[in-house]
Coordinates of C-alpha atoms in Angstrom, one line a residue:
M823 CA 8.7 11.0 -17.0
T824 CA 8.0 14.6 -17.7
E825 CA 5.5 16.7 -15.4
D826 CA 3.4 16.9 -18.4
S827 CA 3.5 13.0 -18.7
R828 CA 2.8 12.8 -14.7
Y829 CA -0.1 15.3 -15.0
E830 CA -1.6 12.9 -17.8
A831 CA -1.4 10.1 -15.5
V832 CA -3.1 11.9 -12.8
R833 CA -6.1 13.3 -15.2
S834 CA -6.7 9.5 -16.4
R835 CA -6.2 8.5 -12.5
D836 CA -3.6 5.8 -13.7
A837 CA -3.2 3.4 -10.8
R838 CA 0.0 2.0 -12.8
F839 CA 1.7 5.0 -11.4
D840 CA 0.6 4.7 -7.6
G841 CA 3.8 4.7 -5.4
A842 CA 5.9 6.0 -8.5
F843 CA 5.5 9.6 -7.6
F844 CA 2.7 11.5 -5.5
F845 CA 1.2 15.1 -6.8
A846 CA -0.1 17.7 -4.2
V847 CA -2.4 20.7 -4.8
S848 CA -1.2 24.2 -3.7
T849 CA -5.1 25.2 -3.2
T850 CA -6.3 22.7 -1.1
G851 CA -2.8 22.0 0.8
I852 CA -3.2 18.0 0.2
Y853 CA -1.1 15.4 -1.3
C854 CA -2.4 12.4 -3.8
R855 CA -1.5 9.3 -5.5
P856 CA -1.9 9.7 -9.2
S857 CA -5.1 7.4 -9.1
C858 CA -6.9 9.5 -6.6
P859 CA -10.9 9.6 -7.4
A860 CA -11.5 13.1 -6.5
T861 CA -11.7 16.1 -9.3
T862 CA -8.4 17.0 -11.0
P863 CA -7.1 19.6 -10.2
R864 CA -5.9 22.4 -12.9
R865 CA -2.4 21.9 -14.1
R866 CA -0.9 24.9 -12.5
N867 CA -2.0 24.1 -9.2
V868 CA 0.0 20.8 -9.1
R869 CA 3.4 19.9 -7.6
F870 CA 4.9 16.6 -8.3
Y871 CA 7.0 14.8 -5.8
P872 CA 8.7 11.4 -6.0
T873 CA 8.3 10.6 -2.1
A874 CA 5.2 11.2 0.4
A875 CA 8.0 12.4 2.8
A876 CA 8.8 15.3 0.4
A877 CA 5.4 16.4 -0.1
Q878 CA 5.0 16.2 3.6
G879 CA 8.4 18.5 4.1
S880 CA 6.5 20.8 2.0
G881 CA 3.6 21.3 4.0
F882 CA 1.1 19.2 2.5
R883 CA -1.1 16.7 4.3
A884 CA -2.0 13.2 3.0
C885 CA -5.8 13.1 1.4
R886 CA -8.2 11.3 3.3
R887 CA -9.8 10.2 0.5
C888 CA -7.1 8.0 -1.5
R889 CA -4.9 7.4 1.5
P890 CA -1.6 8.0 -0.4
D891 CA 0.6 6.5 2.2
A892 CA -1.3 3.2 1.5
V893 CA 0.5 2.5 -1.9
P894 CA 2.7 -0.1 -2.6
G895 CA 6.5 0.9 -2.7
S896 CA 8.1 1.9 -5.7
A897 CA 9.6 -0.7 -7.8
D898 CA 12.7 1.3 -8.7
W899 CA 14.1 1.0 -5.0
N900 CA 14.3 -3.0 -5.7
A901 CA 15.9 -2.3 -9.2
R902 CA 18.1 0.2 -8.3
A903 CA 21.9 -0.6 -6.8
D904 CA 23.2 2.8 -6.2
V905 CA 23.3 4.2 -2.5
V906 CA 19.9 5.9 -2.7
G907 CA 18.3 2.7 -3.8
R908 CA 20.2 0.9 -1.0
A909 CA 18.9 3.4 1.6
M910 CA 15.3 3.2 0.6
R911 CA 15.7 -0.6 1.1
L912 CA 17.3 -0.1 4.7
I913 CA 14.8 2.8 5.8
G914 CA 11.9 0.5 4.9
D915 CA 13.3 -2.4 6.9
G916 CA 13.7 0.1 9.9
V917 CA 17.0 0.7 10.1
V918 CA 16.9 4.4 10.9
D919 CA 14.7 3.9 13.6
R920 CA 16.7 1.2 14.9
E921 CA 20.1 2.4 14.7
G922 CA 19.5 6.4 13.5
V923 CA 21.0 8.2 10.5
A924 CA 24.7 6.9 11.7
G925 CA 23.6 3.4 11.3
L926 CA 22.2 3.9 8.3
A927 CA 25.3 5.7 6.8
D928 CA 27.8 3.0 8.3
R929 CA 25.7 0.4 6.3
L930 CA 26.3 1.9 3.1
G931 CA 30.0 3.0 3.7
Y932 CA 29.1 7.2 3.3
S933 CA 29.0 9.6 5.8
A934 CA 25.9 10.9 7.5
R935 CA 26.2 14.0 5.6
Q936 CA 26.7 12.6 2.1
V937 CA 23.7 10.4 2.7
Q938 CA 21.6 13.1 3.7
R939 CA 22.7 15.1 0.7
Q940 CA 21.7 12.4 -2.0
L941 CA 18.7 11.5 -0.7
T942 CA 17.3 15.1 -0.2
A943 CA 18.6 16.0 -3.9
E944 CA 16.8 13.0 -5.7
L945 CA 14.0 12.5 -3.4
G946 CA 13.4 16.0 -1.7
A947 CA 13.6 14.4 1.6
G948 CA 16.5 13.3 4.2
P949 CA 16.8 9.8 5.7
V950 CA 14.8 11.5 9.1
A951 CA 11.8 12.8 7.0
L952 CA 11.7 9.6 5.0
A953 CA 11.8 7.5 8.6
R954 CA 8.9 9.8 9.9
A955 CA 6.8 9.2 6.9
Q956 CA 6.8 5.5 7.7
R957 CA 6.4 5.8 11.1
A958 CA 3.3 7.8 10.8
H959 CA 2.1 5.1 8.3
T960 CA 2.6 2.6 10.9
A961 CA 1.0 4.9 13.7
R962 CA -2.2 5.1 11.4
I963 CA -2.9 1.4 10.8
L964 CA -2.2 1.0 14.9
L965 CA -4.9 3.7 15.4
Q966 CA -7.2 2.3 13.0
T967 CA -6.8 -1.4 13.4
T968 CA -6.5 -1.8 17.2
G969 CA -7.6 -0.8 20.8
L970 CA -4.2 0.3 22.3
P971 CA -3.8 3.5 24.3
V972 CA -2.4 6.3 22.2
S973 CA 0.6 6.7 24.1
E974 CA 1.5 2.5 23.6
I975 CA 1.0 3.0 19.6
A976 CA 3.6 6.4 19.7
F977 CA 6.3 4.3 20.8
A978 CA 5.4 1.0 19.1
A979 CA 5.2 3.2 15.8
G980 CA 8.8 4.5 16.5
F981 CA 8.3 7.9 17.8
A982 CA 10.8 9.3 20.5
S983 CA 7.6 11.0 22.7
V984 CA 4.1 11.2 22.6
R985 CA 4.4 14.7 21.9
Q986 CA 6.3 14.4 18.8
F987 CA 4.0 11.3 17.8
N988 CA 1.1 13.8 18.2
D989 CA 2.6 16.8 16.2
T990 CA 3.4 14.4 13.5
I991 CA 0.0 12.9 13.1
K992 CA -1.7 16.3 13.1
E993 CA 0.7 17.7 10.6
I994 CA 0.5 14.9 8.0
Y995 CA -3.4 14.0 8.7
A996 CA -4.7 17.5 10.1
L997 CA -6.0 15.2 12.6
T998 CA -5.3 14.2 16.4
P999 CA -4.5 11.0 17.1
S1000 CA -7.7 10.3 18.6
A1001 CA -9.8 11.8 15.4
L1002 CA -7.5 9.8 13.3
R1003 CA -8.6 6.6 15.1
A1004 CA -12.6 8.0 14.8
A1005 CA -12.2 8.4 11.2
R1006 CA -11.1 4.7 10.4
P1007 CA -12.4 4.3 6.4
A1008 CA -16.3 2.9 6.1
G1009 CA -16.5 -0.8 5.5
A1010 CA -12.7 -1.3 6.8
G1011 CA -14.3 -3.8 9.4
R1012 CA -14.9 -6.0 5.7
P1013 CA -12.0 -7.7 4.9
G1014 CA -11.8 -7.4 1.1
K1015 CA -14.6 -5.0 1.0
G1016 CA -15.3 -1.3 1.4
A1017 CA -12.8 1.6 0.7
R1018 CA -9.4 0.5 -0.6
G1019 CA -6.7 0.8 2.2
P1020 CA -3.9 -1.4 4.2
A1021 CA -6.1 -2.2 7.0
A1022 CA -9.0 -4.2 8.0
P1023 CA -10.1 -4.1 12.0
S1024 CA -10.0 -7.6 13.4
G1025 CA -11.9 -8.8 16.6
T1026 CA -9.1 -11.2 17.5
P1027 CA -7.2 -9.7 20.1
G1028 CA -3.4 -9.4 19.6
V1029 CA -3.8 -9.7 15.7
L1030 CA -3.1 -7.1 13.6
P1031 CA -4.9 -7.1 10.3
L1032 CA -3.5 -5.7 7.5
R1033 CA -4.2 -5.1 3.8
L1034 CA -0.7 -5.0 2.1
P1035 CA -1.3 -3.1 -1.3
F1036 CA 0.3 -4.0 -4.8
R1037 CA 0.0 -2.9 -8.3
G1038 CA -1.4 -4.3 -11.3
P1039 CA -2.3 -8.1 -11.7
Y1040 CA -1.0 -10.2 -9.1
A1041 CA -0.4 -14.1 -9.9
A1042 CA -1.7 -15.2 -6.5
R1043 CA -1.8 -18.8 -7.4
Q1044 CA 1.3 -19.4 -8.8
I1045 CA 3.4 -17.8 -5.9
F1046 CA 1.1 -19.9 -3.1
D1047 CA 2.0 -23.2 -5.2
H1048 CA 5.7 -22.1 -4.5
L1049 CA 5.3 -21.6 -1.1
Q1050 CA 3.3 -24.8 -0.7
R1051 CA 6.0 -26.7 -2.8
H1052 CA 8.8 -25.6 -0.3
A1053 CA 7.2 -25.0 3.2
L1054 CA 9.0 -26.2 5.9
T1055 CA 7.5 -28.6 8.9
G1056 CA 7.7 -26.3 12.1
I1057 CA 8.3 -22.8 10.3
E1058 CA 5.6 -22.8 7.5
D1059 CA 2.0 -24.0 7.1
V1060 CA 0.0 -23.9 4.0
T1061 CA -4.3 -24.9 4.3
G1062 CA -7.1 -24.5 2.3
A1063 CA -7.9 -25.3 -1.0
P1064 CA -6.0 -23.7 -4.3
G1065 CA -7.8 -20.4 -4.6
S1066 CA -8.6 -19.8 -1.0
R1067 CA -5.5 -20.8 0.6
T1068 CA -3.5 -19.2 3.6
Y1069 CA 0.3 -19.2 4.3
R1070 CA 1.6 -18.9 7.6
R1071 CA 5.2 -18.6 9.1
T1072 CA 7.3 -17.7 11.8
L1073 CA 9.4 -14.7 12.0
R1074 CA 12.6 -13.9 14.1
L1075 CA 12.5 -10.2 14.3
P1076 CA 15.0 -7.4 15.9
N1077 CA 12.6 -7.1 19.3
G1078 CA 10.8 -10.3 19.5
T1079 CA 9.2 -12.9 17.1
G1080 CA 6.2 -12.9 15.0
I1081 CA 3.6 -14.8 12.9
A1082 CA 2.3 -14.1 9.6
E1083 CA -0.7 -14.9 7.9
V1084 CA -1.2 -14.2 4.3
D1085 CA -4.6 -15.4 2.4
E1086 CA -4.4 -15.9 -1.5
A1087 CA -7.7 -14.8 -2.3
T1088 CA -6.7 -11.1 -3.2
G1089 CA -9.0 -7.9 -2.4
D1090 CA -9.2 -4.9 -4.8
G1091 CA -5.5 -4.6 -5.0
W1092 CA -4.4 -5.9 -1.8
L1093 CA -3.5 -9.1 0.1
E1094 CA -5.1 -9.7 3.5
C1095 CA -2.4 -10.4 6.1
R1096 CA -2.4 -10.7 9.8
L1097 CA 0.4 -10.3 12.1
R1098 CA 0.9 -11.6 15.6
L1099 CA 3.8 -9.8 17.4
T1100 CA 5.5 -10.3 20.9
E1101 CA 6.5 -6.6 20.1
L1102 CA 4.6 -4.0 18.5
R1103 CA 7.8 -2.1 17.8
D1104 CA 8.8 -4.8 15.0
L1105 CA 5.4 -4.0 12.7
T1106 CA 6.9 -2.0 10.2
I1107 CA 10.2 -4.8 9.5
A1108 CA 7.5 -7.7 10.0
T1109 CA 5.4 -5.8 7.3
Q1110 CA 8.1 -5.2 4.9
R1111 CA 9.7 -8.7 5.3
I1112 CA 6.2 -10.0 4.0
R1113 CA 6.1 -7.5 1.4
R1114 CA 9.6 -8.9 0.0
L1115 CA 8.5 -12.3 0.2
F1116 CA 5.4 -11.9 -1.9
D1117 CA 7.0 -9.2 -4.1
L1118 CA 4.6 -6.9 -3.7
D1119 CA 6.5 -3.6 -4.6
A1120 CA 6.9 -5.1 -8.4
D1121 CA 5.5 -3.4 -11.2
P1122 CA 3.9 -5.9 -13.6
Y1123 CA 3.4 -3.3 -16.2
A1124 CA 7.2 -2.7 -16.8
V1125 CA 8.0 -6.3 -16.5
A1126 CA 5.2 -7.3 -19.1
A1127 CA 6.3 -4.5 -21.5
R1128 CA 9.9 -5.8 -21.7
L1129 CA 9.5 -9.7 -21.4
G1130 CA 6.2 -9.7 -23.5
A1131 CA 8.4 -8.4 -26.5
D1132 CA 10.2 -11.5 -26.6
P1133 CA 9.2 -14.2 -28.7
V1134 CA 10.2 -16.9 -26.1
L1135 CA 8.4 -15.5 -23.3
A1136 CA 5.4 -13.7 -24.7
P1137 CA 3.5 -16.6 -24.6
L1138 CA 4.1 -17.2 -21.0
V1139 CA 3.9 -13.5 -20.0
A1140 CA 0.3 -13.8 -21.3
R1141 CA -0.4 -17.0 -19.6
Y1142 CA 0.8 -15.9 -16.1
P1143 CA -0.2 -11.9 -15.7
G1144 CA 1.5 -10.4 -12.9
L1145 CA 4.0 -13.4 -12.1
R1146 CA 6.1 -12.3 -9.2
S1147 CA 9.5 -13.0 -8.1
P1148 CA 9.3 -14.3 -4.4
G1149 CA 12.0 -12.9 -2.1
A1150 CA 12.6 -13.7 1.3
A1151 CA 11.1 -13.1 4.8
D1152 CA 14.6 -14.0 6.6
P1153 CA 17.5 -13.8 3.7
Q1154 CA 19.6 -16.0 5.9
E1155 CA 17.5 -18.6 6.1
V1156 CA 17.1 -18.7 2.4
A1157 CA 21.0 -19.0 2.0
V1158 CA 20.9 -21.9 4.6
R1159 CA 17.8 -23.7 2.8
A1160 CA 19.9 -23.3 -0.6
V1161 CA 22.8 -25.2 0.4
L1162 CA 20.8 -27.6 2.5
G1163 CA 18.4 -28.6 -0.6
R1164 CA 21.1 -29.0 -2.9
R1165 CA 20.7 -31.7 -5.4
M1166 CA 17.6 -32.8 -3.6
S1167 CA 13.8 -33.1 -4.8
A1168 CA 11.2 -30.7 -3.6
D1169 CA 9.9 -33.2 -1.0
G1170 CA 13.7 -34.3 0.0
A1171 CA 14.7 -30.7 0.7
R1172 CA 11.3 -30.2 2.8
T1173 CA 12.1 -33.3 4.8
L1174 CA 15.8 -32.4 5.6
G1175 CA 14.8 -29.2 6.5
G1176 CA 12.2 -30.2 8.7
V1177 CA 15.0 -32.5 10.3
L1178 CA 17.0 -29.5 10.7
I1179 CA 14.5 -27.1 12.3
A1180 CA 13.6 -30.1 15.0
A1181 CA 17.3 -30.7 15.9
Y1182 CA 18.4 -27.1 15.9
G1183 CA 15.5 -24.6 15.6
E1184 CA 14.4 -22.2 18.7
P1185 CA 10.8 -23.5 19.8
L1186 CA 8.2 -20.8 20.1
P1187 CA 7.0 -19.8 23.7
Q1188 CA 3.6 -20.9 22.7
P1189 CA 3.2 -22.6 19.3
A1190 CA 0.6 -21.8 17.0
G1191 CA -1.2 -24.8 15.4
A1192 CA 1.5 -26.6 13.2
L1193 CA 4.0 -23.6 13.6
T1194 CA 6.2 -24.6 16.8
H1195 CA 9.8 -23.0 16.0
L1196 CA 11.8 -20.0 14.6
F1197 CA 14.4 -21.4 12.0
P1198 CA 17.8 -22.3 13.6
R1199 CA 20.2 -19.0 14.1
V1200 CA 23.6 -19.1 12.0
E1201 CA 25.4 -18.7 14.9
Q1202 CA 24.2 -22.0 16.3
L1203 CA 24.8 -23.6 13.0
A1204 CA 28.1 -22.5 12.3
R1205 CA 29.2 -24.3 15.7
A1206 CA 26.7 -27.3 15.3
P1207 CA 28.2 -30.8 14.4
L1208 CA 25.2 -31.4 12.0
T1209 CA 25.5 -35.3 12.5
G1210 CA 22.5 -37.1 12.5
L1211 CA 20.6 -35.1 9.5
G1212 CA 21.8 -37.7 7.0
L1213 CA 24.1 -35.0 5.2
T1214 CA 27.3 -35.5 3.8
G1215 CA 30.7 -34.3 5.3
A1216 CA 31.3 -31.8 2.4
R1217 CA 27.7 -30.4 2.7
R1218 CA 27.9 -30.1 6.8
A1219 CA 31.4 -28.4 6.1
T1220 CA 29.6 -25.9 3.4
L1221 CA 26.6 -25.1 5.6
R1222 CA 28.9 -24.6 8.6
T1223 CA 31.2 -22.3 6.6
L1224 CA 28.2 -20.0 4.8
S1225 CA 26.8 -20.0 8.6
A1226 CA 30.0 -18.9 10.0
A1227 CA 30.1 -16.2 7.6
L1228 CA 26.7 -14.8 8.1
A1229 CA 27.1 -14.8 11.6
D1230 CA 30.6 -12.8 11.4
R1231 CA 29.1 -10.8 8.6
T1232 CA 31.6 -11.5 5.8
V1233 CA 28.8 -12.4 3.9
T1234 CA 25.7 -9.8 4.7
L1235 CA 22.4 -10.3 3.2
D1236 CA 20.6 -7.1 4.5
A1237 CA 18.1 -5.3 2.4
G1238 CA 20.6 -2.6 1.6
T1239 CA 23.3 -4.6 1.1
D1240 CA 25.8 -3.9 -2.3
R1241 CA 24.5 -6.8 -4.4
D1242 CA 27.8 -6.9 -6.1
E1243 CA 30.2 -7.3 -3.2
A1244 CA 27.7 -10.0 -1.4
E1245 CA 28.0 -12.1 -4.5
R1246 CA 31.5 -12.0 -4.7
A1247 CA 31.6 -13.1 -0.9
L1248 CA 29.4 -16.0 -1.2
L1249 CA 31.7 -17.2 -4.3
G1250 CA 34.7 -16.8 -2.1
L1251 CA 33.0 -19.6 0.3
P1252 CA 34.2 -23.0 -0.6
G1253 CA 31.1 -25.1 -2.1
I1254 CA 29.2 -22.0 -3.3
G1255 CA 29.0 -21.5 -7.0
P1256 CA 27.5 -19.2 -9.6
W1257 CA 24.4 -20.8 -9.6
T1258 CA 23.8 -20.6 -6.0
A1259 CA 25.3 -17.3 -5.5
G1260 CA 22.9 -15.7 -8.3
Y1261 CA 19.7 -17.5 -6.6
L1262 CA 20.4 -15.8 -3.3
R1263 CA 21.0 -12.4 -5.1
M1264 CA 17.7 -12.9 -6.6
R1265 CA 16.1 -14.4 -3.6
A1266 CA 17.8 -12.9 -0.6
L1267 CA 18.6 -9.5 -1.9
G1268 CA 15.7 -9.0 -4.0
D1269 CA 17.7 -8.4 -7.2
P1270 CA 15.2 -8.2 -10.1
D1271 CA 17.9 -8.6 -12.8
V1272 CA 19.4 -12.2 -12.3
L1273 CA 19.6 -14.9 -14.6
P1274 CA 21.0 -17.9 -12.5
A1275 CA 23.7 -19.7 -14.3
G1276 CA 22.8 -21.8 -17.2
E1277 CA 19.3 -21.0 -17.1
A1278 CA 18.7 -20.0 -20.8
R1279 CA 21.4 -22.0 -22.4
A1280 CA 19.2 -24.8 -23.9
I1281 CA 16.4 -22.6 -25.0
E1282 CA 16.6 -22.3 -28.8
G1283 CA 16.1 -18.4 -29.9
A1284 CA 16.6 -17.1 -26.4
D1285 CA 18.1 -13.8 -26.2
P1286 CA 18.4 -13.1 -22.1
S1287 CA 20.1 -9.8 -22.8
A1288 CA 16.7 -8.2 -24.2
W1289 CA 15.1 -9.6 -20.6
R1290 CA 17.1 -6.9 -18.8
P1291 CA 16.3 -5.3 -16.4
W1292 CA 14.0 -8.1 -15.4
R1293 CA 15.6 -11.3 -16.0
S1294 CA 14.6 -12.6 -12.4
Y1295 CA 10.8 -12.5 -13.6
A1296 CA 12.1 -14.8 -16.8
T1297 CA 13.3 -16.8 -14.9
H1298 CA 10.5 -17.4 -12.8
Y1299 CA 8.3 -17.4 -15.6
L1300 CA 10.4 -20.4 -17.4
W1301 CA 10.4 -22.2 -14.1
T1302 CA 6.8 -21.7 -13.5
A1303 CA 5.9 -22.9 -16.9
E1304 CA 8.1 -25.8 -16.6
A1305 CA 6.7 -26.9 -12.9
E1306 CA 3.2 -27.0 -14.9
G1307 CA 4.3 -28.8 -18.2
G1308 CA 4.2 -26.0 -20.5
A1309 CA 7.6 -24.1 -21.3
P1310 CA 10.8 -25.4 -22.8
D1311 CA 12.9 -26.7 -20.1
P1312 CA 16.3 -25.1 -19.8
G1313 CA 18.8 -27.8 -19.5
A1314 CA 16.6 -30.2 -17.6
A1315 CA 18.5 -33.0 -18.5
N1316 CA 21.7 -31.7 -17.4
R1317 CA 20.5 -30.8 -13.9
D1318 CA 17.6 -31.1 -11.1
R1319 CA 14.8 -29.6 -11.6
H1320 CA 14.0 -26.2 -10.3
T1321 CA 12.0 -26.9 -7.4
T1322 CA 14.8 -28.2 -5.4
G1323 CA 15.8 -24.7 -4.9
N1324 CA 19.3 -25.4 -6.2
R1325 CA 21.3 -26.8 -9.1
P1326 CA 24.0 -28.8 -9.4
E1327 CA 27.2 -27.4 -8.3
P1328 CA 30.6 -29.2 -7.7
T1329 CA 30.3 -30.7 -4.2
P1330 CA 33.2 -29.2 -2.1
T1331 CA 35.7 -31.7 -0.7
G1332 CA 36.7 -31.6 3.0

């Protein structure tokens, strides 16, 4: 976009661009999201920034009216495979807070100086500033949704000291932490009502209520249908009637464990979420993992513009506005489940998954209703005999091989992993074929441009090359319509239905 087109988006308060860029006003010293409802400033007083951190680095504070730190993330970071896109995904996953800039650079395969230079040149801020902006956002959520002491919030949000925390909050929000807590948005205590934002205080002790924002239409029914079809007993649970369902699952996090609850009913541009964490330091990464699972940073406008122009997909795009491509709350779990459920019905895969969890899962210290376990660790599965589960010898061997590769990082499925390298590593494992490798690239690595092998081969008139860079969404349009009985079935006569999570591949020997 040019600066003139960005200004036109600001003038029209176009929410499609929230998170894609930010604008700041030199006469007021604040920065905003494009859809800010305030009076549009004069063009000569407006500056544009690619990230909130860049605006903060230039001395601007966050607008209290539109709260620009609460926008969805840019879809560019999921689409891009270069070092900047990978770095942004890792920073969002909290790597800088846990491992520092050196750890980020090591994961990317670059020097810390190279990472700093590339991020600053393109985004106007380096990794420390980007992570700082994220910490400030986490701190605001905790201040406005909990009664925790300020000192505890400072360290839970990732700050090194209370003084650093105080200075950052005052610089970004022009308020002290106590004043920011007192300035909680009106109506925030009523989920789904009141001012648009990411937080809705709850009266339940130990629960962090969040509003997870998304842009454009959101096909909640379809993604909840998908999650309900595949929910594994012990780690996942879906309750309620369609339209008012709640999805719950356990989370294994760097510093502890968690339970996430997400409601199907959408608010004014957000999903209601509640987190129960044993360690508040895991708030950022837990939030990011749920966002990836529900694909909340997607750009449905760009997807619809490209896929809606295709004669095969146009009816499906119109039928399912805002369809998402589900990601993964735990990439290693998705990989194990992909092998476990191969050539099985959805019910069969769920049954087998429940048996695996009962045998090798880690019990929660305190069960939460139907949620009783964490998914098994790959380190344990790599050494486990896996007998008594009803698996063939070949599938046990594949499962152990994959688990060992994940455990020793021969295969990595982290947020910032090079997707091409990960796919090559997966294909190098006995028993992992092109379809499964592509499926994991789509689900575990969040690649928006994957068409698993053979998915479009039987669709008359299909031109998958025209679906780039959104082939993952094209795949889900086909799968969703197939599941609901209203789309061409790509090769159903030759393989399992998509609800198994796997297509047939040659079963490995040995």
